[in-house]
Short mmCIF file of C-alpha atoms and ligand atoms in Angstrom, two decimals:
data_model
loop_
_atom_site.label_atom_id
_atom_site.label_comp_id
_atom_site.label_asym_id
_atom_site.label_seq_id
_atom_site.Cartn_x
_atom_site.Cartn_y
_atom_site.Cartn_z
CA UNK A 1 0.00 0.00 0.00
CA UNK A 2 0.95 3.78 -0.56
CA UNK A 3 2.46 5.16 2.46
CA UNK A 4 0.06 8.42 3.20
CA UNK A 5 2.43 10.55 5.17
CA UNK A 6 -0.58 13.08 4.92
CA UNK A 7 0.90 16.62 6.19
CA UNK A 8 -1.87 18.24 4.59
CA UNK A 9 -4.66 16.03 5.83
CA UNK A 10 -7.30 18.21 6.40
CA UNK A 11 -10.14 17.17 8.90
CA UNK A 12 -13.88 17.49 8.29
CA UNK A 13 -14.60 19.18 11.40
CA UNK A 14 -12.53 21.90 10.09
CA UNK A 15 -13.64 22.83 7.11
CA UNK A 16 -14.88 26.05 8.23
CA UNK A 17 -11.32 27.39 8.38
CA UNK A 18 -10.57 26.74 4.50
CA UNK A 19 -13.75 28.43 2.71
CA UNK A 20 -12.75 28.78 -1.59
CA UNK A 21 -9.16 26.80 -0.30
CA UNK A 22 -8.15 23.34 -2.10
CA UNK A 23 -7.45 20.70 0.65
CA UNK A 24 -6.77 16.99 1.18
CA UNK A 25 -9.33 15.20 2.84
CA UNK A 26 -8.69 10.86 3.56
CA UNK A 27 -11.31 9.07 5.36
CA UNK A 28 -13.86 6.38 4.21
CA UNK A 29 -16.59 6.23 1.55
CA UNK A 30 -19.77 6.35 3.81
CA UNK A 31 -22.33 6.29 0.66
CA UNK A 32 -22.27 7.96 -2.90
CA UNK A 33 -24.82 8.24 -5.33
CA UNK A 34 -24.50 9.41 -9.18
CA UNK A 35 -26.46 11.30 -11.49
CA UNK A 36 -25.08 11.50 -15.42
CA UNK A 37 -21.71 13.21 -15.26
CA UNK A 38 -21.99 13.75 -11.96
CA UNK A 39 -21.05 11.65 -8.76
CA UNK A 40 -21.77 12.50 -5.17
CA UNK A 41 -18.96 10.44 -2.26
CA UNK A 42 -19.40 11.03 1.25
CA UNK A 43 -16.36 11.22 2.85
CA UNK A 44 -16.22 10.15 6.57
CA UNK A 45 -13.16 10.94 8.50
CA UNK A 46 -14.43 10.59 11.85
CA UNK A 47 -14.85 14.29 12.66
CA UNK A 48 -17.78 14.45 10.16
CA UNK A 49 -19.21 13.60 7.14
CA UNK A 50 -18.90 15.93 4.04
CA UNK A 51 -20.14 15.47 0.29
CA UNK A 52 -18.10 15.67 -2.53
CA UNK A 53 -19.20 16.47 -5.58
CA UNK A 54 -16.94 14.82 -8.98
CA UNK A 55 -17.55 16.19 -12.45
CA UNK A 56 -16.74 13.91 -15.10
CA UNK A 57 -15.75 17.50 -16.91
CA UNK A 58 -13.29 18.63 -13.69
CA UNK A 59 -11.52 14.93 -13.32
CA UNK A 60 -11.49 13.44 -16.19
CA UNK A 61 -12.84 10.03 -17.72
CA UNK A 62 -10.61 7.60 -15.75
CA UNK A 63 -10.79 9.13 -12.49
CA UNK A 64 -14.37 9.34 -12.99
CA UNK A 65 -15.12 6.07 -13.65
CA UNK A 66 -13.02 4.42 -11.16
CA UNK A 67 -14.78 6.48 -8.65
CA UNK A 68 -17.62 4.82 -10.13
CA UNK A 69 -16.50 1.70 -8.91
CA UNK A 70 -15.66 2.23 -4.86
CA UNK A 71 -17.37 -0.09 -2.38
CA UNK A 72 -19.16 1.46 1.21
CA UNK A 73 -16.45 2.37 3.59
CA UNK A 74 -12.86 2.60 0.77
CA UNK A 75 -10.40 4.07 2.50
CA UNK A 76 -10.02 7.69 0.10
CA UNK A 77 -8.49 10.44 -0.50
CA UNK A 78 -9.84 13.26 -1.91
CA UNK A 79 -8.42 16.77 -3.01
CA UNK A 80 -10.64 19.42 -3.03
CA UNK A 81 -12.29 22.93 -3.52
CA UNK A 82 -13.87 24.04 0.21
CA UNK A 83 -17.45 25.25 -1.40
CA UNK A 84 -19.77 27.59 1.60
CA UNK A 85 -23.20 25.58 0.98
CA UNK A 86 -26.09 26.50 3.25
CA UNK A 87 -27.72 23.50 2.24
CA UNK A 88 -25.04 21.12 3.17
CA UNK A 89 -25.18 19.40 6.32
CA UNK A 90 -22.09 21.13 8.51
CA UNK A 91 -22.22 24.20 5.85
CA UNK A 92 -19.52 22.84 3.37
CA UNK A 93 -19.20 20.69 0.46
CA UNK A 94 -16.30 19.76 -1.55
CA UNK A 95 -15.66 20.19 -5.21
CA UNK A 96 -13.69 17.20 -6.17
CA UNK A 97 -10.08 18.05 -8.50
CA UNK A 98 -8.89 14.80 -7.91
CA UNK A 99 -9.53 11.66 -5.80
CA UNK A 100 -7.62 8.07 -4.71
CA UNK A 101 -8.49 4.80 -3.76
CA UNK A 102 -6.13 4.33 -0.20
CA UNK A 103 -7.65 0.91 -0.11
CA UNK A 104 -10.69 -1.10 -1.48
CA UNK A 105 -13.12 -2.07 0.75
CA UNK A 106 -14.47 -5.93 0.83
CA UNK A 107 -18.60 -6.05 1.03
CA UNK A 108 -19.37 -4.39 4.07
CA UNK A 109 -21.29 -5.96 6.59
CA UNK A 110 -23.36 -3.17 8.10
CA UNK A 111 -25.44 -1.90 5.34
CA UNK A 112 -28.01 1.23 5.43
CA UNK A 113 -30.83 -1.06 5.53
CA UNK A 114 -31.65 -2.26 9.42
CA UNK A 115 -30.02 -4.67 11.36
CA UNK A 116 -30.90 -6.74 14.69
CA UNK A 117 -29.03 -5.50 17.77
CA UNK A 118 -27.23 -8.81 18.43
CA UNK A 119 -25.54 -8.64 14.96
CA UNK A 120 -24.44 -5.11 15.62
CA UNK A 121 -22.72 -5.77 19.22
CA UNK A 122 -21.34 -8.79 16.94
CA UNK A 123 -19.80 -6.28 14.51
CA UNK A 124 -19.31 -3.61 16.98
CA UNK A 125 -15.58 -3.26 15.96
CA UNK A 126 -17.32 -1.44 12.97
CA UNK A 127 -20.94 -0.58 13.96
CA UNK A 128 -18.84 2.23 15.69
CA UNK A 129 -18.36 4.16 12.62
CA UNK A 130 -21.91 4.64 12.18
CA UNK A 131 -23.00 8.25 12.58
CA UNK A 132 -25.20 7.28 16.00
CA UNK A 133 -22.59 5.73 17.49
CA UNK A 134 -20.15 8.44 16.78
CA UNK A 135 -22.59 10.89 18.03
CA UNK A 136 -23.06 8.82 21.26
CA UNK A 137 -19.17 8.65 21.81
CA UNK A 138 -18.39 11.86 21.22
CA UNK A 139 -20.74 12.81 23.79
CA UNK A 140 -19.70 10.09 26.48
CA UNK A 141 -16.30 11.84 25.85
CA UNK A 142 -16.95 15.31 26.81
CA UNK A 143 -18.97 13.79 29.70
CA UNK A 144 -15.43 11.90 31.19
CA UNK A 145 -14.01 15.16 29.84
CA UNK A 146 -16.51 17.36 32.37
CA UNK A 147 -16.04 15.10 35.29
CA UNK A 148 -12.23 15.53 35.68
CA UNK A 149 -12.50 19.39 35.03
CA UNK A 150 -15.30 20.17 37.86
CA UNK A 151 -13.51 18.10 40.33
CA UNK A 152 -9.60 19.03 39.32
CA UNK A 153 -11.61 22.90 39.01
CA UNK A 154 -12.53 22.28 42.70
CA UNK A 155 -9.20 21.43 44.31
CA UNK A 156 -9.45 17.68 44.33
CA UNK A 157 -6.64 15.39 43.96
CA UNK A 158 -6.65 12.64 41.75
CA UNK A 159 -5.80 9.59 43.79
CA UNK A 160 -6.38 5.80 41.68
CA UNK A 161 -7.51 2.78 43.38
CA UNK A 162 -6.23 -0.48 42.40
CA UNK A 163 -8.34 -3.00 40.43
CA UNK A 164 -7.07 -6.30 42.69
CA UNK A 165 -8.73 -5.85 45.72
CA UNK A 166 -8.71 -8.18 48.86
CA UNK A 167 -12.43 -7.58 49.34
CA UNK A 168 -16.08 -6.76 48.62
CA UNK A 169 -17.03 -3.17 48.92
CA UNK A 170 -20.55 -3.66 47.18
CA UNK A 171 -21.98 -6.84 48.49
CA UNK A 172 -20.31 -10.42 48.14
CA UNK A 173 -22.81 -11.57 45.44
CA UNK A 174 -21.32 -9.59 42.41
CA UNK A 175 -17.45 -9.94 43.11
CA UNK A 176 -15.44 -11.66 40.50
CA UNK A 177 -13.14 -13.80 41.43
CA UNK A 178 -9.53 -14.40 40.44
CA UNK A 179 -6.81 -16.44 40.86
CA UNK A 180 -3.84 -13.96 42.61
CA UNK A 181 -0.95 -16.64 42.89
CA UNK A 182 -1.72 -19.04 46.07
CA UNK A 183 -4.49 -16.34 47.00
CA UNK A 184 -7.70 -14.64 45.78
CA UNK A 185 -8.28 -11.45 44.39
CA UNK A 186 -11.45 -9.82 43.11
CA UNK A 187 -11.83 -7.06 40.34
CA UNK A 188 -12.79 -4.19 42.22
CA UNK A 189 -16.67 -3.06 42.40
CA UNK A 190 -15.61 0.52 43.53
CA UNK A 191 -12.50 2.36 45.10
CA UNK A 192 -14.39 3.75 47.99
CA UNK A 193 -12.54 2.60 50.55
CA UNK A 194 -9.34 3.86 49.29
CA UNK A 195 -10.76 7.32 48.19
CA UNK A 196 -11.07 7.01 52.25
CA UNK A 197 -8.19 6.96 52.92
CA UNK A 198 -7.18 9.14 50.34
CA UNK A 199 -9.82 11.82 51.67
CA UNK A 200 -7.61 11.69 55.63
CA UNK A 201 -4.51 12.28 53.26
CA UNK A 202 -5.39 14.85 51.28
CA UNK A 203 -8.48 16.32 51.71
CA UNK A 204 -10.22 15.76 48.78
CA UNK A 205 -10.05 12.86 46.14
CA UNK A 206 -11.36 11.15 43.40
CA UNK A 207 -10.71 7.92 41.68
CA UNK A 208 -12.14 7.47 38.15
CA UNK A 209 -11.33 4.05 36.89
CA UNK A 210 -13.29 0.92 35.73
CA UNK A 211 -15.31 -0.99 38.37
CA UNK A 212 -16.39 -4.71 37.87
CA UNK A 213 -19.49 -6.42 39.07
CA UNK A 214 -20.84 -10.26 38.14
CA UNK A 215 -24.34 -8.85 37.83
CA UNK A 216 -25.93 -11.99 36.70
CA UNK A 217 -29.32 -10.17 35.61
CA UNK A 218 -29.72 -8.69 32.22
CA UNK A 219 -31.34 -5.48 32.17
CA UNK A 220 -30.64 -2.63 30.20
CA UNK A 221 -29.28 -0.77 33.10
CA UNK A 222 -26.06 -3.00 33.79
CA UNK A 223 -23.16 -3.79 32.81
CA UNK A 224 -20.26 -6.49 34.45
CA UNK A 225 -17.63 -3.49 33.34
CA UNK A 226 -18.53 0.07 33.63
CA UNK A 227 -16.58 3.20 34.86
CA UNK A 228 -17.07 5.20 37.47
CA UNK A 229 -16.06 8.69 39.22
CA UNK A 230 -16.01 8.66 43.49
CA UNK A 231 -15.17 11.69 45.15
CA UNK A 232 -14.62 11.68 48.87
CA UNK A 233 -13.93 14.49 51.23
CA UNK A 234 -13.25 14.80 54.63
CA UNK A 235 -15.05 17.17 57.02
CA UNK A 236 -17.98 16.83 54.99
CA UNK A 237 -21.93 15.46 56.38
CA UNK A 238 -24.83 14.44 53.78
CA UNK A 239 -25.99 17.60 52.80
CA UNK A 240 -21.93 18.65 52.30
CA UNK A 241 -22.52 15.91 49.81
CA UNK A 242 -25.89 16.19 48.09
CA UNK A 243 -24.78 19.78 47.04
CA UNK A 244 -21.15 18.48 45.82
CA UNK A 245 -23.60 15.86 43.58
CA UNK A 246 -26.28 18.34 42.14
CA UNK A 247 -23.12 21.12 40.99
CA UNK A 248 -21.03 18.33 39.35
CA UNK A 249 -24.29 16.83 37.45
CA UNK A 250 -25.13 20.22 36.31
CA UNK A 251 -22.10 20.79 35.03
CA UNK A 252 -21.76 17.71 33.13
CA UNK A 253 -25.23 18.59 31.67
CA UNK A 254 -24.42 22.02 31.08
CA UNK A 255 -20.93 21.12 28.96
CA UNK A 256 -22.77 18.67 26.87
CA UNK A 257 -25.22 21.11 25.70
CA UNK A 258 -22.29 23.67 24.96
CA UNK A 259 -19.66 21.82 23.41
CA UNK A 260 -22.50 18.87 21.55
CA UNK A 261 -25.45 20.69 19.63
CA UNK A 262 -24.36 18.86 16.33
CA UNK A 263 -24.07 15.30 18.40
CA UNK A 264 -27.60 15.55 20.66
CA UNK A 265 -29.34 16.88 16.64
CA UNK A 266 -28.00 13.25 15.28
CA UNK A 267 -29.00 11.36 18.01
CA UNK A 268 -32.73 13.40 17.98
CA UNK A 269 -32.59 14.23 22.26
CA UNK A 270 -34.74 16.66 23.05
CA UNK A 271 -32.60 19.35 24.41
CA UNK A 272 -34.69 20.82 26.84
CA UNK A 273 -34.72 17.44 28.74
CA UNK A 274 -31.28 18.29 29.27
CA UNK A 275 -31.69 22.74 30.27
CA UNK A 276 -33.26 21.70 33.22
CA UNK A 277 -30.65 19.77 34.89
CA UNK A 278 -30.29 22.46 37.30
CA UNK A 279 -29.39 22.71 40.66
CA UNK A 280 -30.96 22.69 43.23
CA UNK A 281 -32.49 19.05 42.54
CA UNK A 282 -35.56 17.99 44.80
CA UNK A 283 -34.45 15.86 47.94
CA UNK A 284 -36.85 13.21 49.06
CA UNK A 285 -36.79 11.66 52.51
CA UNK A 286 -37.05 7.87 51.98
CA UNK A 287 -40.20 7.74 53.49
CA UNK A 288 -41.81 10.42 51.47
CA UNK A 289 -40.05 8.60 48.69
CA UNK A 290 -42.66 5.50 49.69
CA UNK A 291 -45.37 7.75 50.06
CA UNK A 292 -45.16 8.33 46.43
CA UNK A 293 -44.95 4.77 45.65
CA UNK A 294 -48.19 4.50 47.74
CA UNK A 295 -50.10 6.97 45.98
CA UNK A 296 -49.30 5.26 42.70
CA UNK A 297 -50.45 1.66 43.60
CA UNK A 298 -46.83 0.14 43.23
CA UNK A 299 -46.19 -3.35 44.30
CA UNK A 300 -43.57 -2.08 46.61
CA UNK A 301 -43.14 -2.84 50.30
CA UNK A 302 -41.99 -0.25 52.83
CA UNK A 303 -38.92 -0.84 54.12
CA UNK A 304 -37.04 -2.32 50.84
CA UNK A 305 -34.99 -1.25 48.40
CA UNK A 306 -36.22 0.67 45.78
CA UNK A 307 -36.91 -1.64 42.30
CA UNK A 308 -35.94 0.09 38.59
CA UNK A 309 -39.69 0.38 38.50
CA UNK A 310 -39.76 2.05 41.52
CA UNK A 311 -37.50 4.61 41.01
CA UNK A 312 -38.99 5.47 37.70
CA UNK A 313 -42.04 6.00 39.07
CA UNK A 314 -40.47 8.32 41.61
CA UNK A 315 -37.92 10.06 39.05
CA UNK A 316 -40.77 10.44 36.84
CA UNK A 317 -42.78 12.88 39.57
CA UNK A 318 -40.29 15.77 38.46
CA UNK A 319 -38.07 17.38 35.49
CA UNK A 320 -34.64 16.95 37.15
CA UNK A 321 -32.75 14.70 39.44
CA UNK A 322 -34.09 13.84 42.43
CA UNK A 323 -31.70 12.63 45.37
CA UNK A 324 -33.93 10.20 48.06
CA UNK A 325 -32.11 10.03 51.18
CA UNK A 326 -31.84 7.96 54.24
CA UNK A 327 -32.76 4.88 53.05
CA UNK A 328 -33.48 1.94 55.94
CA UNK A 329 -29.69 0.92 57.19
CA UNK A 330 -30.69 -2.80 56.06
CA UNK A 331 -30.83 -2.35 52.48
CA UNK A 332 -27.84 -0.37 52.36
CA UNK A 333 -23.93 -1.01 52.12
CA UNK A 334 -21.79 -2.06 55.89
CA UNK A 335 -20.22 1.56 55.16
CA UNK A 336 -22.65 4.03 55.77
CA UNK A 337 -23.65 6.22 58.60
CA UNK A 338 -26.39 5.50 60.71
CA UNK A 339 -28.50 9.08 61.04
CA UNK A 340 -28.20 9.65 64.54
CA UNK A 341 -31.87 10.55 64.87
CA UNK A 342 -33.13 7.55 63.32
CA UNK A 343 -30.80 4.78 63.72
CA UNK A 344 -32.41 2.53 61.22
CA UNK A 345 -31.62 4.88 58.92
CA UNK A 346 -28.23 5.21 56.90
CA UNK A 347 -26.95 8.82 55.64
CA UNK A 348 -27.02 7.93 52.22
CA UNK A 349 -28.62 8.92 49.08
CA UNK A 350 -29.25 8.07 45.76
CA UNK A 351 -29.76 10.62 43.09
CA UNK A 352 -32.53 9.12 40.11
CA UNK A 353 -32.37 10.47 37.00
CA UNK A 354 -35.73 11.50 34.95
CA UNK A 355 -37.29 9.71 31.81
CA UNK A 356 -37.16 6.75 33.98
CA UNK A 357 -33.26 6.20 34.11
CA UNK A 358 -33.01 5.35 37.29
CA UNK A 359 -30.12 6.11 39.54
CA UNK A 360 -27.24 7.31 38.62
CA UNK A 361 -25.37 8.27 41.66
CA UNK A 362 -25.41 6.25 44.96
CA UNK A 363 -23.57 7.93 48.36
CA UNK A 364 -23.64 9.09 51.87
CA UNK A 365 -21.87 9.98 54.57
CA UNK A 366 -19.57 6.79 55.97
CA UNK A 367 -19.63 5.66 59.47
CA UNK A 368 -16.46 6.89 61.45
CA UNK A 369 -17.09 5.43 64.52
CA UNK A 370 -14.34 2.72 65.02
CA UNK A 371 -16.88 0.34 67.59
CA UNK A 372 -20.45 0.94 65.23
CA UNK A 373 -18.08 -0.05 62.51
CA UNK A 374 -16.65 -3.05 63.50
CA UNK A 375 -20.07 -4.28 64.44
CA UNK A 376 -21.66 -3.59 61.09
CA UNK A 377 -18.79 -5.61 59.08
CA UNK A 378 -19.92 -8.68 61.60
CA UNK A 379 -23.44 -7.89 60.89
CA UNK A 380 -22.62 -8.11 57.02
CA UNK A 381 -20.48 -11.43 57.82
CA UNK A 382 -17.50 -9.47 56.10
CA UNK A 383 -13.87 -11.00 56.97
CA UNK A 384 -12.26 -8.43 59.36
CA UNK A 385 -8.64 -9.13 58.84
CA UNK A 386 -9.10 -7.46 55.00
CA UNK A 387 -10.86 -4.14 56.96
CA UNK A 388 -8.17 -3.89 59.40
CA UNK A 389 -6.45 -1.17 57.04
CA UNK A 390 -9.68 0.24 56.39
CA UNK A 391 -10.50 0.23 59.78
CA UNK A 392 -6.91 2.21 60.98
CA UNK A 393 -8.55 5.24 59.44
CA UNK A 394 -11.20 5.60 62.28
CA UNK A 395 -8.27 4.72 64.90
CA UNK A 396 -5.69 7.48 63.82
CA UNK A 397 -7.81 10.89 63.65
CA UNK A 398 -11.64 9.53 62.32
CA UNK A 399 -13.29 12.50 60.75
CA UNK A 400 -17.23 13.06 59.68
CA UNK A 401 -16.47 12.57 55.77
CA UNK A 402 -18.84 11.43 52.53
CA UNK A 403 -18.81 11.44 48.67
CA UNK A 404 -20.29 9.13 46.12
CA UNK A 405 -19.89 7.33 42.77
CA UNK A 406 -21.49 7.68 39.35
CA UNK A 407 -21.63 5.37 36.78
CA UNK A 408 -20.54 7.09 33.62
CA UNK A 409 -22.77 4.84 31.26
CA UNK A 410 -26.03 5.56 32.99
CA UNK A 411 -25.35 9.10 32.93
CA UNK A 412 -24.62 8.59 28.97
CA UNK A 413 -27.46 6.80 28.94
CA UNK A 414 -29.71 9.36 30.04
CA UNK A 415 -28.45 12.58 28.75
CA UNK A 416 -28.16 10.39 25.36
CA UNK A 417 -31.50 9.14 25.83
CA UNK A 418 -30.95 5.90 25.07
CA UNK A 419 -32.92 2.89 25.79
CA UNK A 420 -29.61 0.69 26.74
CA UNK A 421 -26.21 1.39 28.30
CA UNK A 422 -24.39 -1.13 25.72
CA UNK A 423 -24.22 1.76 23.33
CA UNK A 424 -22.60 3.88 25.83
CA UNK A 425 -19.59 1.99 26.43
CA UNK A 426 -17.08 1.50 23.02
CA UNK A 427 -17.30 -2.40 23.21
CA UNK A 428 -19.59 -3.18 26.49
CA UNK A 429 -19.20 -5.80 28.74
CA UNK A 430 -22.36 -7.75 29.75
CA UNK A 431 -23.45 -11.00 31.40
CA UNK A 432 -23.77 -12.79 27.64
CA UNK A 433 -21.08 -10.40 26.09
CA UNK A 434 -17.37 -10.82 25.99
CA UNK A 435 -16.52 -9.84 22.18
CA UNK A 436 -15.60 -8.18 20.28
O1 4AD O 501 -24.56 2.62 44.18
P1 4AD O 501 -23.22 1.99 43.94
O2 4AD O 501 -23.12 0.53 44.09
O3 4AD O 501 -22.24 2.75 44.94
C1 4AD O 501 -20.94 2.47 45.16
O4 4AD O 501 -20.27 1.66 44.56
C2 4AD O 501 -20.31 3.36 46.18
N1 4AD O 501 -19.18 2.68 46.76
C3 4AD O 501 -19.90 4.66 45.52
C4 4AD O 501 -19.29 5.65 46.48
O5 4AD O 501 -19.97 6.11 47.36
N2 4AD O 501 -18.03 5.99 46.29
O6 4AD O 501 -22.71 2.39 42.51
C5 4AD O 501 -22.57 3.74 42.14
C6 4AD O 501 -23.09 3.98 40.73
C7 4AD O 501 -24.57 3.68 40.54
O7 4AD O 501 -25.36 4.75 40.98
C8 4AD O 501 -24.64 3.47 39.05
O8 4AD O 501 -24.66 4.70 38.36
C9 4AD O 501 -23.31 2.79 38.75
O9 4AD O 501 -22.44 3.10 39.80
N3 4AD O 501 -23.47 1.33 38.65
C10 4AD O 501 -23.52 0.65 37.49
N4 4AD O 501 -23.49 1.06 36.21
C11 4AD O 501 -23.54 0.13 35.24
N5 4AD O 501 -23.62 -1.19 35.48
C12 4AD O 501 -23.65 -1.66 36.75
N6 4AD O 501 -23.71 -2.97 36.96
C13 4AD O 501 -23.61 -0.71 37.83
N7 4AD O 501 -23.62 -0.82 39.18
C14 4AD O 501 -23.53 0.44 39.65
MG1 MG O 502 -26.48 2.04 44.53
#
């Protein structure tokens, strides 16, 4: 093959910047169509797609016809005139001057017409090209891009955890299990504990790394791989935390509406879902949380957890977030606080998105007291000896301190508006899934 050295690649994106200029464009042939002495490519670079128009008249007979001849998704290059075109999607087309094949595409598999989901994860490797998929990427990218900003904006240190962990954080009935020479390990379900201890060291943390949990259900809300962001910060109480959640969400919503107009138009999300993710969000007390259930004629009982069901019918009571808080201590991680008013209840909350995507942040306040501590990892029937680090930090100077995770697909998911996280993750990892 050619070696394309390409100084003067041009990208699609940037077209803007090179009105009446020629330029070198190489991408892929997303579709063409021809009319007479006329042909029509679509070049797809990854930035964007742009027409190009080919005169048989500007390029001659050969070039022309072996245009003619390229298959869906040729590798190309094209040399251009930049042509200002209202009509043109992206305001820009390309008068063609001259054009090469970098490589012939074989019959591709993904075709305009439609195609079952199952084949599509099958060919993800190249379903991500499609102009969706893009779209959705691009957006989960400025999302990962927003988190690290608002929390490295606010002072926080980046501290990561490891992904071999000694023990459950989440509950033993998700941890995956792996052989760590003579011993155990498990892929971690969350760095928590370690943002902990990173909180007493510095104040405030994050982590922002994948987590792993053997969720053996299949629902469109989980995944065995997904990544999440976990602040922690000492000196901090519930409502310390509930704030720190509603700022940081509206600022993830408010970048992607700034920096993806062209992504949320190809995707068709109604923006105004998205203006008013503002702060303040609505906080619910658990209890009036269950009223709401009650009113509605839910199957749920008091005292449990809430069901995906349940928290869309509570989400779907208002147009933003809505953070339910202390939640009954026995449905709820060995970690938390117990509210000293009420001490079946933890200090914890979880903030449920609208349009009935369910929650998307879970936190609290953790329990510092060395004694109430040790007797919740008994009550759990947690191995002690693989706390005792975790437990040092409430011997040597405990503090009142809190923070949370959220899952970066569900929040894709949402501000996407997409029925299923596996298009919010480039190759997702589910309970049936493990290629490509
Ligand atoms: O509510 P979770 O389990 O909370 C924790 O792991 C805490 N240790 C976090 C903390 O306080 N530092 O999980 C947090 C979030 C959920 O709200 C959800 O968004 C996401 O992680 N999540 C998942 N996302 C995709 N697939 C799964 N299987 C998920 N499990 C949790
Ligand atoms: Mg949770």
């Amino acid at each position: 093959m050619k070696q394309y050295i390409n100084r003067d690649k041009i990208y699609v994106e940037d077209l803007g910047k090179y009105a009446n200029q020629v330029v070198s464009l190489y991408g892929w042939l997303y579709n063409k169509r021809g009319k007479g002495k006329l042909a029509f490519l679509l070049l797809r670079d990854g930035t964007g797609i742009v027409q190009c128009v080919m005169s048989k008249g500007d390029v001659g007979e050969e070039i022309f016809n072996s245009a003619a001849e390229i298959t869906q998704e040729s590798a190309i290059k094209i040399i251009g005139k930049v042509n200002a075109d209202e009509r043109a999607p992206g305001g820009f087309e390309i008068h063609v001057q001259n054009f090469e094949l970098v490589s012939k595409s074989q019959e591709y598999p993904i075709t305009p017409k439609e195609h079952g989901t199952t084949f599509l994860m099958d060919h993800r490797h190249l379903w991500l090209r499609s102009k969706k998929q893009n779209a959705i990427l691009r957006i989960r990218h400025t999302i990962i891009k927003a988190i690290r900003d608002f929390f490295d904006g606010e002072g926080f240190t980046l501290i990561d955890a490891p992904i071999f962990t000694p023990a459950a954080c989440e509950g033993t009935s998700t941890l995956f299990e792996t052989d760590y020479f003579e011993d155990k390990a498990y892929l971690t379900q969350s760095g928590q504990l370690y943002m902990e201890a990173g909180a007493m060291a510095f104040g405030k943390v994050y982590c922002f790394g994948p987590t792993f949990r053997a969720e053996k259900s299949k629902t469109r809300r989980h995944l065995t791989e997904f990544w999440m962001v976990e602040p922690e910060v000492a000196f901090m109480d519930l409502d310390g935390d509930m704030e720190l959640a509603e700022n940081f969400v509206s600022y993830i919503a408010r970048c992607v509406l700034e920096k993806n107009r062209r992504e949320l138009q190809t995707i068709e999300r109604d923006i105004s879902k998205l203006e008013s993710i503002k702060a303040p969000f609505p906080r619910l007390h658990y209890d009036e949380a269950a009223e709401i259930l009650k009113k509605e004629n839910t199957e749920f009982i008091y005292g449990d957890d809430f069901g995906a069901l349940d928290e869309t019918v509570i989400s779907s009571q208002f147009d933003r977030p809505v953070m339910v808080h202390r939640y009954p201590g026995a449905v709820k991680a060995f970690y938390m606080k117990e509210d000293p008013e009420d001490k079946s209840r933890a200090l914890g909350f979880d903030m449920l998105a609208p349009e009935g995507y369910g929650e998307v942040i879970g936190g609290g306040q953790r329990e510092d007291d060395l004694d109430v501590l040790l007797a919740k990892i008994k009550e759990h029937d947690l191995p002690q000896e693989a706390f005792n680090w975790y437990l040092d930090l409430r011997r040597y100077g405990s503090v009142p301190h809190a923070g949370f995770g959220l899952g970066v697909e569900r929040t894709v998911a949402w501000l996407c508006g997409l029925h299923h996280v596996r298009e919010t993750i480039p190759f997702a990892r589910l309970m049936h899934r493990l290629t490509p």
